[in-house]
PDB file of C-alpha atoms in Angstrom:
ATOM      1  CA  UNK X  66      76.370  70.361  85.414  1.00 66.00           C
ATOM      2  CA  UNK X  67      72.677  70.359  84.482  1.00 88.00           C
ATOM      3  CA  UNK X  68      71.977  68.834  81.085  1.00 95.00           C
ATOM      4  CA  UNK X  69      70.851  71.115  78.276  1.00 98.00           C
ATOM      5  CA  UNK X  70      68.018  69.585  76.228  1.00 98.00           C
ATOM      6  CA  UNK X  71      67.739  70.303  72.527  1.00 98.00           C
ATOM      7  CA  UNK X  72      64.644  69.077  70.670  1.00 98.00           C
ATOM      8  CA  UNK X  73      64.764  68.447  66.930  1.00 98.00           C
ATOM      9  CA  UNK X  74      61.880  68.004  64.509  1.00 98.00           C
ATOM     10  CA  UNK X  75      61.670  68.405  60.769  1.00 98.00           C
ATOM     11  CA  UNK X  76      59.538  68.356  57.642  1.00 98.00           C
ATOM     12  CA  UNK X  77      56.122  69.163  59.110  1.00 98.00           C
ATOM     13  CA  UNK X  78      54.756  69.839  55.594  1.00 98.00           C
ATOM     14  CA  UNK X  79      52.014  71.708  57.396  1.00 98.00           C
ATOM     15  CA  UNK X  80      48.550  70.589  56.299  1.00 96.00           C
ATOM     16  CA  UNK X  81      46.042  71.404  55.007  1.00 95.00           C
ATOM     17  CA  UNK X  82      47.197  72.798  51.690  1.00 96.00           C
ATOM     18  CA  UNK X  83      45.373  76.014  50.752  1.00 94.00           C
ATOM     19  CA  UNK X  84      43.425  75.944  47.497  1.00 92.00           C
ATOM     20  CA  UNK X  85      45.833  77.288  44.881  1.00 94.00           C
ATOM     21  CA  UNK X  86      44.963  79.773  42.180  1.00 92.00           C
ATOM     22  CA  UNK X  87      45.200  78.310  38.698  1.00 90.00           C
ATOM     23  CA  UNK X  88      48.050  80.670  37.864  1.00 91.00           C
ATOM     24  CA  UNK X  89      50.031  79.193  40.756  1.00 92.00           C
ATOM     25  CA  UNK X  90      49.938  75.732  39.206  1.00 92.00           C
ATOM     26  CA  UNK X  91      52.240  76.510  36.333  1.00 86.00           C
ATOM     27  CA  UNK X  92      55.496  74.607  35.959  1.00 90.00           C
ATOM     28  CA  UNK X  93      56.726  72.381  38.766  1.00 94.00           C
ATOM     29  CA  UNK X  94      53.857  73.135  41.128  1.00 96.00           C
ATOM     30  CA  UNK X  95      51.269  71.272  39.049  1.00 95.00           C
ATOM     31  CA  UNK X  96      53.195  68.022  39.560  1.00 94.00           C
ATOM     32  CA  UNK X  97      53.517  68.652  43.290  1.00 95.00           C
ATOM     33  CA  UNK X  98      49.833  69.496  43.546  1.00 95.00           C
ATOM     34  CA  UNK X  99      48.785  66.297  41.774  1.00 95.00           C
ATOM     35  CA  UNK X 100      51.050  64.324  44.104  1.00 95.00           C
ATOM     36  CA  UNK X 101      49.489  66.084  47.101  1.00 96.00           C
ATOM     37  CA  UNK X 102      45.869  65.386  46.184  1.00 95.00           C
ATOM     38  CA  UNK X 103      46.554  61.808  45.086  1.00 95.00           C
ATOM     39  CA  UNK X 104      48.864  60.733  47.888  1.00 93.00           C
ATOM     40  CA  UNK X 105      50.592  63.128  50.254  1.00 95.00           C
ATOM     41  CA  UNK X 106      47.456  64.624  51.821  1.00 95.00           C
ATOM     42  CA  UNK X 107      46.666  61.200  53.284  1.00 95.00           C
ATOM     43  CA  UNK X 108      50.168  60.859  54.766  1.00 96.00           C
ATOM     44  CA  UNK X 109      50.752  64.331  56.240  1.00 98.00           C
ATOM     45  CA  UNK X 110      48.086  64.964  58.873  1.00 97.00           C
ATOM     46  CA  UNK X 111      47.541  67.950  61.098  1.00 97.00           C
ATOM     47  CA  UNK X 112      46.314  65.883  64.044  1.00 97.00           C
ATOM     48  CA  UNK X 113      49.556  63.896  63.955  1.00 97.00           C
ATOM     49  CA  UNK X 114      51.659  67.077  63.826  1.00 98.00           C
ATOM     50  CA  UNK X 115      49.741  68.725  66.660  1.00 98.00           C
ATOM     51  CA  UNK X 116      50.039  65.640  68.880  1.00 98.00           C
ATOM     52  CA  UNK X 117      53.782  65.377  68.236  1.00 98.00           C
ATOM     53  CA  UNK X 118      54.389  69.050  69.039  1.00 98.00           C
ATOM     54  CA  UNK X 119      52.278  68.792  72.223  1.00 98.00           C
ATOM     55  CA  UNK X 120      54.355  65.830  73.384  1.00 98.00           C
ATOM     56  CA  UNK X 121      57.598  67.633  72.577  1.00 98.00           C
ATOM     57  CA  UNK X 122      56.583  70.751  74.489  1.00 98.00           C
ATOM     58  CA  UNK X 123      55.557  68.594  77.457  1.00 98.00           C
ATOM     59  CA  UNK X 124      59.201  67.456  77.717  1.00 98.00           C
ATOM     60  CA  UNK X 125      60.164  71.117  78.331  1.00 98.00           C
ATOM     61  CA  UNK X 126      63.252  71.281  76.087  1.00 98.00           C
ATOM     62  CA  UNK X 127      65.611  74.208  76.550  1.00 98.00           C
ATOM     63  CA  UNK X 128      65.650  74.891  72.807  1.00 98.00           C
ATOM     64  CA  UNK X 129      64.021  73.552  69.643  1.00 98.00           C
ATOM     65  CA  UNK X 130      65.582  73.071  66.193  1.00 99.00           C
ATOM     66  CA  UNK X 131      63.385  72.785  63.096  1.00 99.00           C
ATOM     67  CA  UNK X 132      65.193  71.728  59.919  1.00 98.00           C
ATOM     68  CA  UNK X 133      62.886  72.829  57.163  1.00 97.00           C
ATOM     69  CA  UNK X 134      60.045  71.953  54.820  1.00 98.00           C
ATOM     70  CA  UNK X 135      57.356  73.794  56.738  1.00 98.00           C
ATOM     71  CA  UNK X 136      55.315  74.216  53.559  1.00 98.00           C
ATOM     72  CA  UNK X 137      54.543  72.013  50.582  1.00 98.00           C
ATOM     73  CA  UNK X 138      54.406  73.937  47.310  1.00 97.00           C
ATOM     74  CA  UNK X 139      55.573  77.359  48.540  1.00 97.00           C
ATOM     75  CA  UNK X 140      52.198  78.850  47.679  1.00 97.00           C
ATOM     76  CA  UNK X 141      51.817  82.408  48.932  1.00 97.00           C
ATOM     77  CA  UNK X 142      48.956  81.251  51.137  1.00 97.00           C
ATOM     78  CA  UNK X 143      51.153  78.728  52.992  1.00 98.00           C
ATOM     79  CA  UNK X 144      53.650  81.066  54.644  1.00 98.00           C
ATOM     80  CA  UNK X 145      51.399  82.899  57.121  1.00 98.00           C
ATOM     81  CA  UNK X 146      49.869  79.652  58.501  1.00 98.00           C
ATOM     82  CA  UNK X 147      53.398  78.272  58.824  1.00 98.00           C
ATOM     83  CA  UNK X 148      54.374  81.367  60.800  1.00 98.00           C
ATOM     84  CA  UNK X 149      51.380  80.823  63.103  1.00 98.00           C
ATOM     85  CA  UNK X 150      52.471  77.202  63.587  1.00 98.00           C
ATOM     86  CA  UNK X 151      56.026  78.296  64.426  1.00 98.00           C
ATOM     87  CA  UNK X 152      54.710  80.671  67.065  1.00 98.00           C
ATOM     88  CA  UNK X 153      52.833  77.793  68.687  1.00 98.00           C
ATOM     89  CA  UNK X 154      56.065  75.793  68.774  1.00 98.00           C
ATOM     90  CA  UNK X 155      57.828  78.675  70.505  1.00 98.00           C
ATOM     91  CA  UNK X 156      59.123  82.251  70.210  1.00 98.00           C
ATOM     92  CA  UNK X 157      62.095  83.049  67.951  1.00 97.00           C
ATOM     93  CA  UNK X 158      64.585  83.089  70.814  1.00 97.00           C
ATOM     94  CA  UNK X 159      63.646  79.490  71.712  1.00 98.00           C
ATOM     95  CA  UNK X 160      63.281  78.033  68.213  1.00 98.00           C
ATOM     96  CA  UNK X 161      65.976  77.922  65.525  1.00 98.00           C
ATOM     97  CA  UNK X 162      64.936  77.232  61.931  1.00 98.00           C
ATOM     98  CA  UNK X 163      66.612  76.458  58.635  1.00 98.00           C
ATOM     99  CA  UNK X 164      64.588  76.195  55.405  1.00 98.00           C
ATOM    100  CA  UNK X 165      64.072  73.136  53.238  1.00 98.00           C
ATOM    101  CA  UNK X 166      63.677  72.634  49.510  1.00 98.00           C
ATOM    102  CA  UNK X 167      59.862  72.802  49.713  1.00 98.00           C
ATOM    103  CA  UNK X 168      60.188  76.221  51.342  1.00 98.00           C
ATOM    104  CA  UNK X 169      61.928  77.366  48.144  1.00 97.00           C
ATOM    105  CA  UNK X 170      59.929  75.142  45.816  1.00 97.00           C
ATOM    106  CA  UNK X 171      59.836  77.685  42.977  1.00 96.00           C
ATOM    107  CA  UNK X 172      61.908  80.786  42.277  1.00 95.00           C
ATOM    108  CA  UNK X 173      58.831  83.034  42.340  1.00 94.00           C
ATOM    109  CA  UNK X 174      58.317  82.664  46.094  1.00 96.00           C
ATOM    110  CA  UNK X 175      61.731  81.563  47.356  1.00 94.00           C
ATOM    111  CA  UNK X 176      62.113  84.888  49.216  1.00 95.00           C
ATOM    112  CA  UNK X 177      58.926  84.471  51.277  1.00 97.00           C
ATOM    113  CA  UNK X 178      60.451  82.123  53.863  1.00 97.00           C
ATOM    114  CA  UNK X 179      62.930  84.757  55.042  1.00 96.00           C
ATOM    115  CA  UNK X 180      60.219  87.431  55.011  1.00 96.00           C
ATOM    116  CA  UNK X 181      57.730  85.378  57.028  1.00 97.00           C
ATOM    117  CA  UNK X 182      60.079  83.490  59.346  1.00 98.00           C
ATOM    118  CA  UNK X 183      63.208  85.635  59.353  1.00 96.00           C
ATOM    119  CA  UNK X 184      63.441  86.129  63.117  1.00 96.00           C
ATOM    120  CA  UNK X 185      63.637  82.335  63.533  1.00 98.00           C
ATOM    121  CA  UNK X 186      66.607  82.275  61.122  1.00 97.00           C
ATOM    122  CA  UNK X 187      68.692  85.152  62.439  1.00 95.00           C
ATOM    123  CA  UNK X 188      71.918  85.153  64.402  1.00 96.00           C
ATOM    124  CA  UNK X 189      72.374  86.761  67.795  1.00 94.00           C
ATOM    125  CA  UNK X 190      72.777  90.472  68.289  1.00 80.00           C
ATOM    126  CA  UNK X 191      70.539  93.485  67.897  1.00 62.00           C
ATOM    127  CA  UNK X 192      69.904  94.248  64.264  1.00 63.00           C
ATOM    128  CA  UNK X 193      71.372  90.971  63.035  1.00 66.00           C
ATOM    129  CA  UNK X 194      70.389  90.379  59.420  1.00 68.00           C
ATOM    130  CA  UNK X 195      68.722  87.254  58.110  1.00 72.00           C
ATOM    131  CA  UNK X 196      71.388  85.285  56.291  1.00 88.00           C
ATOM    132  CA  UNK X 197      73.305  82.049  56.257  1.00 96.00           C
ATOM    133  CA  UNK X 198      75.226  80.754  57.978  1.00 97.00           C
ATOM    134  CA  UNK X 199      73.918  82.200  61.218  1.00 97.00           C
ATOM    135  CA  UNK X 200      75.221  81.662  64.739  1.00 97.00           C
ATOM    136  CA  UNK X 201      73.127  81.480  67.890  1.00 98.00           C
ATOM    137  CA  UNK X 202      74.353  80.745  71.406  1.00 97.00           C
ATOM    138  CA  UNK X 203      71.940  78.997  73.735  1.00 97.00           C
ATOM    139  CA  UNK X 204      73.288  77.717  77.047  1.00 96.00           C
ATOM    140  CA  UNK X 205      76.387  75.628  76.261  1.00 97.00           C
ATOM    141  CA  UNK X 206      75.405  75.320  72.584  1.00 98.00           C
ATOM    142  CA  UNK X 207      76.593  77.165  69.512  1.00 98.00           C
ATOM    143  CA  UNK X 208      73.861  76.613  66.909  1.00 98.00           C
ATOM    144  CA  UNK X 209      74.977  77.134  63.314  1.00 98.00           C
ATOM    145  CA  UNK X 210      72.238  77.299  60.684  1.00 98.00           C
ATOM    146  CA  UNK X 211      72.832  76.878  56.954  1.00 98.00           C
ATOM    147  CA  UNK X 212      70.447  76.889  54.016  1.00 98.00           C
ATOM    148  CA  UNK X 213      70.356  74.255  51.283  1.00 98.00           C
ATOM    149  CA  UNK X 214      66.985  75.490  49.997  1.00 98.00           C
ATOM    150  CA  UNK X 215      67.128  76.229  46.280  1.00 97.00           C
ATOM    151  CA  UNK X 216      64.454  75.985  43.571  1.00 96.00           C
ATOM    152  CA  UNK X 217      64.942  72.917  41.378  1.00 96.00           C
ATOM    153  CA  UNK X 218      63.588  71.445  38.174  1.00 95.00           C
ATOM    154  CA  UNK X 219      60.564  69.109  38.135  1.00 94.00           C
ATOM    155  CA  UNK X 220      61.215  65.711  39.749  1.00 94.00           C
ATOM    156  CA  UNK X 221      64.297  67.112  41.524  1.00 96.00           C
ATOM    157  CA  UNK X 222      64.704  67.789  45.251  1.00 97.00           C
ATOM    158  CA  UNK X 223      68.415  68.496  45.462  1.00 98.00           C
ATOM    159  CA  UNK X 224      69.961  71.104  47.718  1.00 98.00           C
ATOM    160  CA  UNK X 225      73.065  73.264  47.629  1.00 98.00           C
ATOM    161  CA  UNK X 226      74.883  75.659  49.919  1.00 98.00           C
ATOM    162  CA  UNK X 227      76.899  77.409  47.215  1.00 97.00           C
ATOM    163  CA  UNK X 228      80.469  78.641  47.267  1.00 97.00           C
ATOM    164  CA  UNK X 229      79.778  81.832  49.217  1.00 97.00           C
ATOM    165  CA  UNK X 230      77.952  80.079  52.037  1.00 97.00           C
ATOM    166  CA  UNK X 231      80.556  77.328  52.284  1.00 98.00           C
ATOM    167  CA  UNK X 232      83.324  79.929  52.492  1.00 98.00           C
ATOM    168  CA  UNK X 233      81.425  81.838  55.188  1.00 97.00           C
ATOM    169  CA  UNK X 234      80.838  78.612  57.128  1.00 98.00           C
ATOM    170  CA  UNK X 235      84.526  77.783  56.875  1.00 98.00           C
ATOM    171  CA  UNK X 236      85.389  81.147  58.428  1.00 97.00           C
ATOM    172  CA  UNK X 237      82.725  80.805  61.128  1.00 97.00           C
ATOM    173  CA  UNK X 238      83.845  77.346  62.195  1.00 97.00           C
ATOM    174  CA  UNK X 239      87.490  78.426  62.141  1.00 97.00           C
ATOM    175  CA  UNK X 240      86.535  81.169  64.590  1.00 96.00           C
ATOM    176  CA  UNK X 241      84.847  78.586  66.813  1.00 95.00           C
ATOM    177  CA  UNK X 242      87.752  76.126  66.738  1.00 88.00           C
ATOM    178  CA  UNK X 243      88.926  76.997  70.257  1.00 87.00           C
ATOM    179  CA  UNK X 244      85.437  77.783  71.552  1.00 91.00           C
ATOM    180  CA  UNK X 245      84.317  75.539  74.435  1.00 93.00           C
ATOM    181  CA  UNK X 246      80.697  75.365  73.181  1.00 96.00           C
ATOM    182  CA  UNK X 247      78.951  72.230  71.923  1.00 97.00           C
ATOM    183  CA  UNK X 248      78.595  73.060  68.219  1.00 98.00           C
ATOM    184  CA  UNK X 249      75.439  71.948  66.407  1.00 98.00           C
ATOM    185  CA  UNK X 250      75.038  72.357  62.643  1.00 98.00           C
ATOM    186  CA  UNK X 251      71.447  72.635  61.393  1.00 98.00           C
ATOM    187  CA  UNK X 252      70.850  71.727  57.746  1.00 98.00           C
ATOM    188  CA  UNK X 253      67.893  70.403  55.770  1.00 98.00           C
ATOM    189  CA  UNK X 254      69.524  67.925  53.381  1.00 98.00           C
ATOM    190  CA  UNK X 255      71.473  64.918  54.660  1.00 98.00           C
ATOM    191  CA  UNK X 256      75.183  64.749  53.953  1.00 98.00           C
ATOM    192  CA  UNK X 257      74.761  61.459  52.112  1.00 96.00           C
ATOM    193  CA  UNK X 258      71.856  60.287  49.996  1.00 91.00           C
ATOM    194  CA  UNK X 259      71.027  57.094  48.123  1.00 88.00           C
ATOM    195  CA  UNK X 260      68.987  59.083  45.606  1.00 91.00           C
ATOM    196  CA  UNK X 261      70.712  61.425  43.178  1.00 94.00           C
ATOM    197  CA  UNK X 262      67.578  63.541  42.742  1.00 96.00           C
ATOM    198  CA  UNK X 263      67.476  64.276  46.499  1.00 96.00           C
ATOM    199  CA  UNK X 264      71.169  64.762  47.263  1.00 97.00           C
ATOM    200  CA  UNK X 265      73.099  67.723  48.607  1.00 98.00           C
ATOM    201  CA  UNK X 266      75.099  68.587  45.518  1.00 97.00           C
ATOM    202  CA  UNK X 267      78.050  70.147  47.365  1.00 97.00           C
ATOM    203  CA  UNK X 268      78.157  67.696  50.236  1.00 98.00           C
ATOM    204  CA  UNK X 269      81.828  66.853  49.643  1.00 98.00           C
ATOM    205  CA  UNK X 270      82.759  70.515  49.992  1.00 98.00           C
ATOM    206  CA  UNK X 271      80.764  70.758  53.226  1.00 98.00           C
ATOM    207  CA  UNK X 272      82.357  67.587  54.579  1.00 98.00           C
ATOM    208  CA  UNK X 273      85.792  69.013  53.817  1.00 98.00           C
ATOM    209  CA  UNK X 274      84.946  72.059  55.978  1.00 98.00           C
ATOM    210  CA  UNK X 275      83.735  69.786  58.783  1.00 98.00           C
ATOM    211  CA  UNK X 276      86.914  67.739  58.568  1.00 97.00           C
ATOM    212  CA  UNK X 277      89.033  70.902  58.863  1.00 97.00           C
ATOM    213  CA  UNK X 278      87.197  72.439  61.805  1.00 97.00           C
ATOM    214  CA  UNK X 279      84.702  69.951  63.225  1.00 95.00           C
ATOM    215  CA  UNK X 280      81.357  70.305  64.958  1.00 97.00           C
ATOM    216  CA  UNK X 281      79.841  68.100  67.642  1.00 97.00           C
ATOM    217  CA  UNK X 282      76.498  67.235  66.037  1.00 98.00           C
ATOM    218  CA  UNK X 283      74.736  67.693  62.686  1.00 98.00           C
ATOM    219  CA  UNK X 284      70.911  67.645  62.501  1.00 98.00           C
ATOM    220  CA  UNK X 285      68.901  67.314  59.281  1.00 98.00           C
ATOM    221  CA  UNK X 286      65.586  66.236  57.784  1.00 98.00           C
ATOM    222  CA  UNK X 287      64.545  65.771  54.126  1.00 98.00           C
ATOM    223  CA  UNK X 288      64.532  61.973  53.844  1.00 97.00           C
ATOM    224  CA  UNK X 289      61.666  61.453  56.343  1.00 97.00           C
ATOM    225  CA  UNK X 290      63.467  58.555  58.073  1.00 97.00           C
ATOM    226  CA  UNK X 291      65.397  57.848  61.246  1.00 97.00           C
ATOM    227  CA  UNK X 292      69.063  58.094  60.296  1.00 97.00           C
ATOM    228  CA  UNK X 293      72.458  58.326  61.951  1.00 97.00           C
ATOM    229  CA  UNK X 294      75.746  58.344  60.076  1.00 97.00           C
ATOM    230  CA  UNK X 295      79.215  59.396  61.177  1.00 97.00           C
ATOM    231  CA  UNK X 296      81.508  61.658  59.166  1.00 97.00           C
ATOM    232  CA  UNK X 297      85.088  62.738  59.736  1.00 96.00           C
ATOM    233  CA  UNK X 298      85.658  65.767  61.919  1.00 95.00           C
ATOM    234  CA  UNK X 299      88.723  67.606  63.181  1.00 91.00           C
ATOM    235  CA  UNK X 300      89.142  65.510  66.326  1.00 86.00           C
ATOM    236  CA  UNK X 301      87.050  62.438  65.519  1.00 91.00           C
ATOM    237  CA  UNK X 302      83.775  61.301  64.040  1.00 96.00           C
ATOM    238  CA  UNK X 303      80.738  63.583  63.959  1.00 97.00           C
ATOM    239  CA  UNK X 304      77.206  62.156  64.369  1.00 97.00           C
ATOM    240  CA  UNK X 305      74.811  63.260  61.607  1.00 98.00           C
ATOM    241  CA  UNK X 306      71.233  62.592  62.709  1.00 98.00           C
ATOM    242  CA  UNK X 307      68.039  62.723  60.670  1.00 98.00           C
ATOM    243  CA  UNK X 308      64.415  62.449  61.758  1.00 98.00           C
ATOM    244  CA  UNK X 309      61.116  61.479  60.076  1.00 98.00           C
ATOM    245  CA  UNK X 310      58.501  63.986  58.979  1.00 98.00           C
ATOM    246  CA  UNK X 311      56.756  65.513  61.982  1.00 98.00           C
ATOM    247  CA  UNK X 312      53.296  65.076  60.412  1.00 98.00           C
ATOM    248  CA  UNK X 313      53.465  61.680  58.735  1.00 97.00           C
ATOM    249  CA  UNK X 314      51.688  58.428  59.376  1.00 96.00           C
ATOM    250  CA  UNK X 315      53.511  55.179  58.652  1.00 94.00           C
ATOM    251  CA  UNK X 316      52.690  54.355  55.038  1.00 90.00           C
ATOM    252  CA  UNK X 317      54.753  51.229  54.437  1.00 87.00           C
ATOM    253  CA  UNK X 318      57.586  53.274  52.932  1.00 91.00           C
ATOM    254  CA  UNK X 319      58.419  55.830  55.615  1.00 95.00           C
ATOM    255  CA  UNK X 320      58.064  55.666  59.416  1.00 96.00           C
ATOM    256  CA  UNK X 321      55.488  57.555  61.424  1.00 97.00           C
ATOM    257  CA  UNK X 322      56.151  60.994  62.872  1.00 98.00           C
ATOM    258  CA  UNK X 323      58.891  61.323  65.482  1.00 98.00           C
ATOM    259  CA  UNK X 324      61.263  63.850  66.991  1.00 98.00           C
ATOM    260  CA  UNK X 325      64.582  63.727  68.828  1.00 98.00           C
ATOM    261  CA  UNK X 326      65.613  65.019  72.241  1.00 98.00           C
ATOM    262  CA  UNK X 327      69.334  65.507  72.824  1.00 98.00           C
ATOM    263  CA  UNK X 328      70.562  65.740  76.410  1.00 98.00           C
ATOM    264  CA  UNK X 329      73.968  67.435  76.406  1.00 98.00           C
ATOM    265  CA  UNK X 330      76.311  67.685  79.392  1.00 97.00           C
ATOM    266  CA  UNK X 331      79.928  68.605  79.884  1.00 93.00           C
ATOM    267  CA  UNK X 332      82.183  65.660  80.743  1.00 89.00           C
ATOM    268  CA  UNK X 333      85.737  66.653  81.613  1.00 87.00           C
ATOM    269  CA  UNK X 334      87.240  68.293  78.524  1.00 83.00           C
ATOM    270  CA  UNK X 335      84.539  66.884  76.286  1.00 89.00           C
ATOM    271  CA  UNK X 336      80.804  66.367  76.024  1.00 94.00           C
ATOM    272  CA  UNK X 337      78.286  63.616  76.589  1.00 96.00           C
ATOM    273  CA  UNK X 338      75.233  63.542  74.343  1.00 97.00           C
ATOM    274  CA  UNK X 339      72.255  61.225  74.732  1.00 97.00           C
ATOM    275  CA  UNK X 340      69.601  60.967  72.044  1.00 98.00           C
ATOM    276  CA  UNK X 341      66.043  60.051  72.961  1.00 98.00           C
ATOM    277  CA  UNK X 342      63.721  59.328  70.044  1.00 98.00           C
ATOM    278  CA  UNK X 343      60.034  59.936  70.724  1.00 98.00           C
ATOM    279  CA  UNK X 344      57.189  59.368  68.328  1.00 98.00           C
ATOM    280  CA  UNK X 345      54.442  57.116  67.077  1.00 97.00           C
ATOM    281  CA  UNK X 346      55.407  53.457  67.276  1.00 87.00           C
ATOM    282  CA  UNK X 347      53.494  50.208  67.096  1.00 78.00           C
ATOM    283  CA  UNK X 348      51.270  51.013  70.054  1.00 77.00           C
ATOM    284  CA  UNK X 349      48.787  53.823  70.587  1.00 81.00           C
ATOM    285  CA  UNK X 350      49.995  57.353  71.134  1.00 91.00           C
ATOM    286  CA  UNK X 351      53.481  58.764  71.405  1.00 97.00           C
ATOM    287  CA  UNK X 352      56.249  57.204  73.448  1.00 96.00           C
ATOM    288  CA  UNK X 353      59.962  56.658  73.667  1.00 96.00           C
ATOM    289  CA  UNK X 354      61.244  54.643  70.713  1.00 96.00           C
ATOM    290  CA  UNK X 355      64.954  54.634  71.495  1.00 95.00           C
ATOM    291  CA  UNK X 356      67.520  56.071  73.907  1.00 97.00           C
ATOM    292  CA  UNK X 357      71.177  55.945  72.909  1.00 95.00           C
ATOM    293  CA  UNK X 358      74.441  57.622  73.717  1.00 96.00           C
ATOM    294  CA  UNK X 359      75.965  59.267  70.652  1.00 95.00           C
ATOM    295  CA  UNK X 360      79.511  58.084  71.103  1.00 84.00           C
ATOM    296  CA  UNK X 361      81.030  57.130  67.777  1.00 69.00           C
ATOM    297  CA  UNK X 362      81.295  53.336  67.383  1.00 54.00           C
ATOM    298  CA  UNK X 363      80.951  52.878  71.157  1.00 42.00           C
ATOM    299  CA  UNK X 364      77.237  53.793  71.040  1.00 40.00           C
ATOM    300  CA  UNK X 365      75.140  51.893  73.545  1.00 37.00           C
ATOM    301  CA  UNK X 366      71.386  51.510  73.952  1.00 37.00           C
ATOM    302  CA  UNK X 367      69.734  52.055  77.320  1.00 35.00           C
TER     303      UNK X 367
END
């Protein structure tokens, strides 16, 4: 069977930031704007993002997953440029998106992500509505997208699915329990966090759903680091994989921009999944940083 290749990138925080109107800098945004002009604008660079996307597209993945934080302060002027960037990454049928907390930075504009990017966050079927969770089938994959993007107080970057979305996900995964597809859950926040102000507040409830029904792979962003943990699933451990920001330079605290390529093939009654990490390393340009088989505690490096 030919391998299906799924690319994953996250947190592009697309630069440059448009000049905000003074009225847009009320409340939480003023703190984010000061952080941007003092620090973040030097870390998130458009040339880095464009080079990473060009390298990813050169690998010719079958599908691309983007796990949120396209924008920075959810200014009204950020959503159209983010849409243009998405279209350069690929058309809606080849790119699946879930939003991040920066895409819902303030309540005033939290609805703009679904308005601008809705066809990248919609399940299969003619007339399917934008909503979460959504289900898309691509090759042997069942892609399940959830949203943890909620407005938060200043200095907070937590996420939440909420009771209704968790219940809907529980029903969706129950319906997929006997499905032969390789199930991939797309989410912005990691399932575990060392920082209380960045955590997924209902992670335990989500993990309980995953333990009841299982998926084969969870992909996330948010922390801007390479990360792999394993959580309990229905038939074994589930790999939960995070990736650095797609536009960042190495700043001594976070790694430089990278993305993941997952090569997925059927193996008997199960699946084999290899993860290739590509990005900016110690040398010039973009190259392979790691190649591992995602196989619980029997993971091996190539």
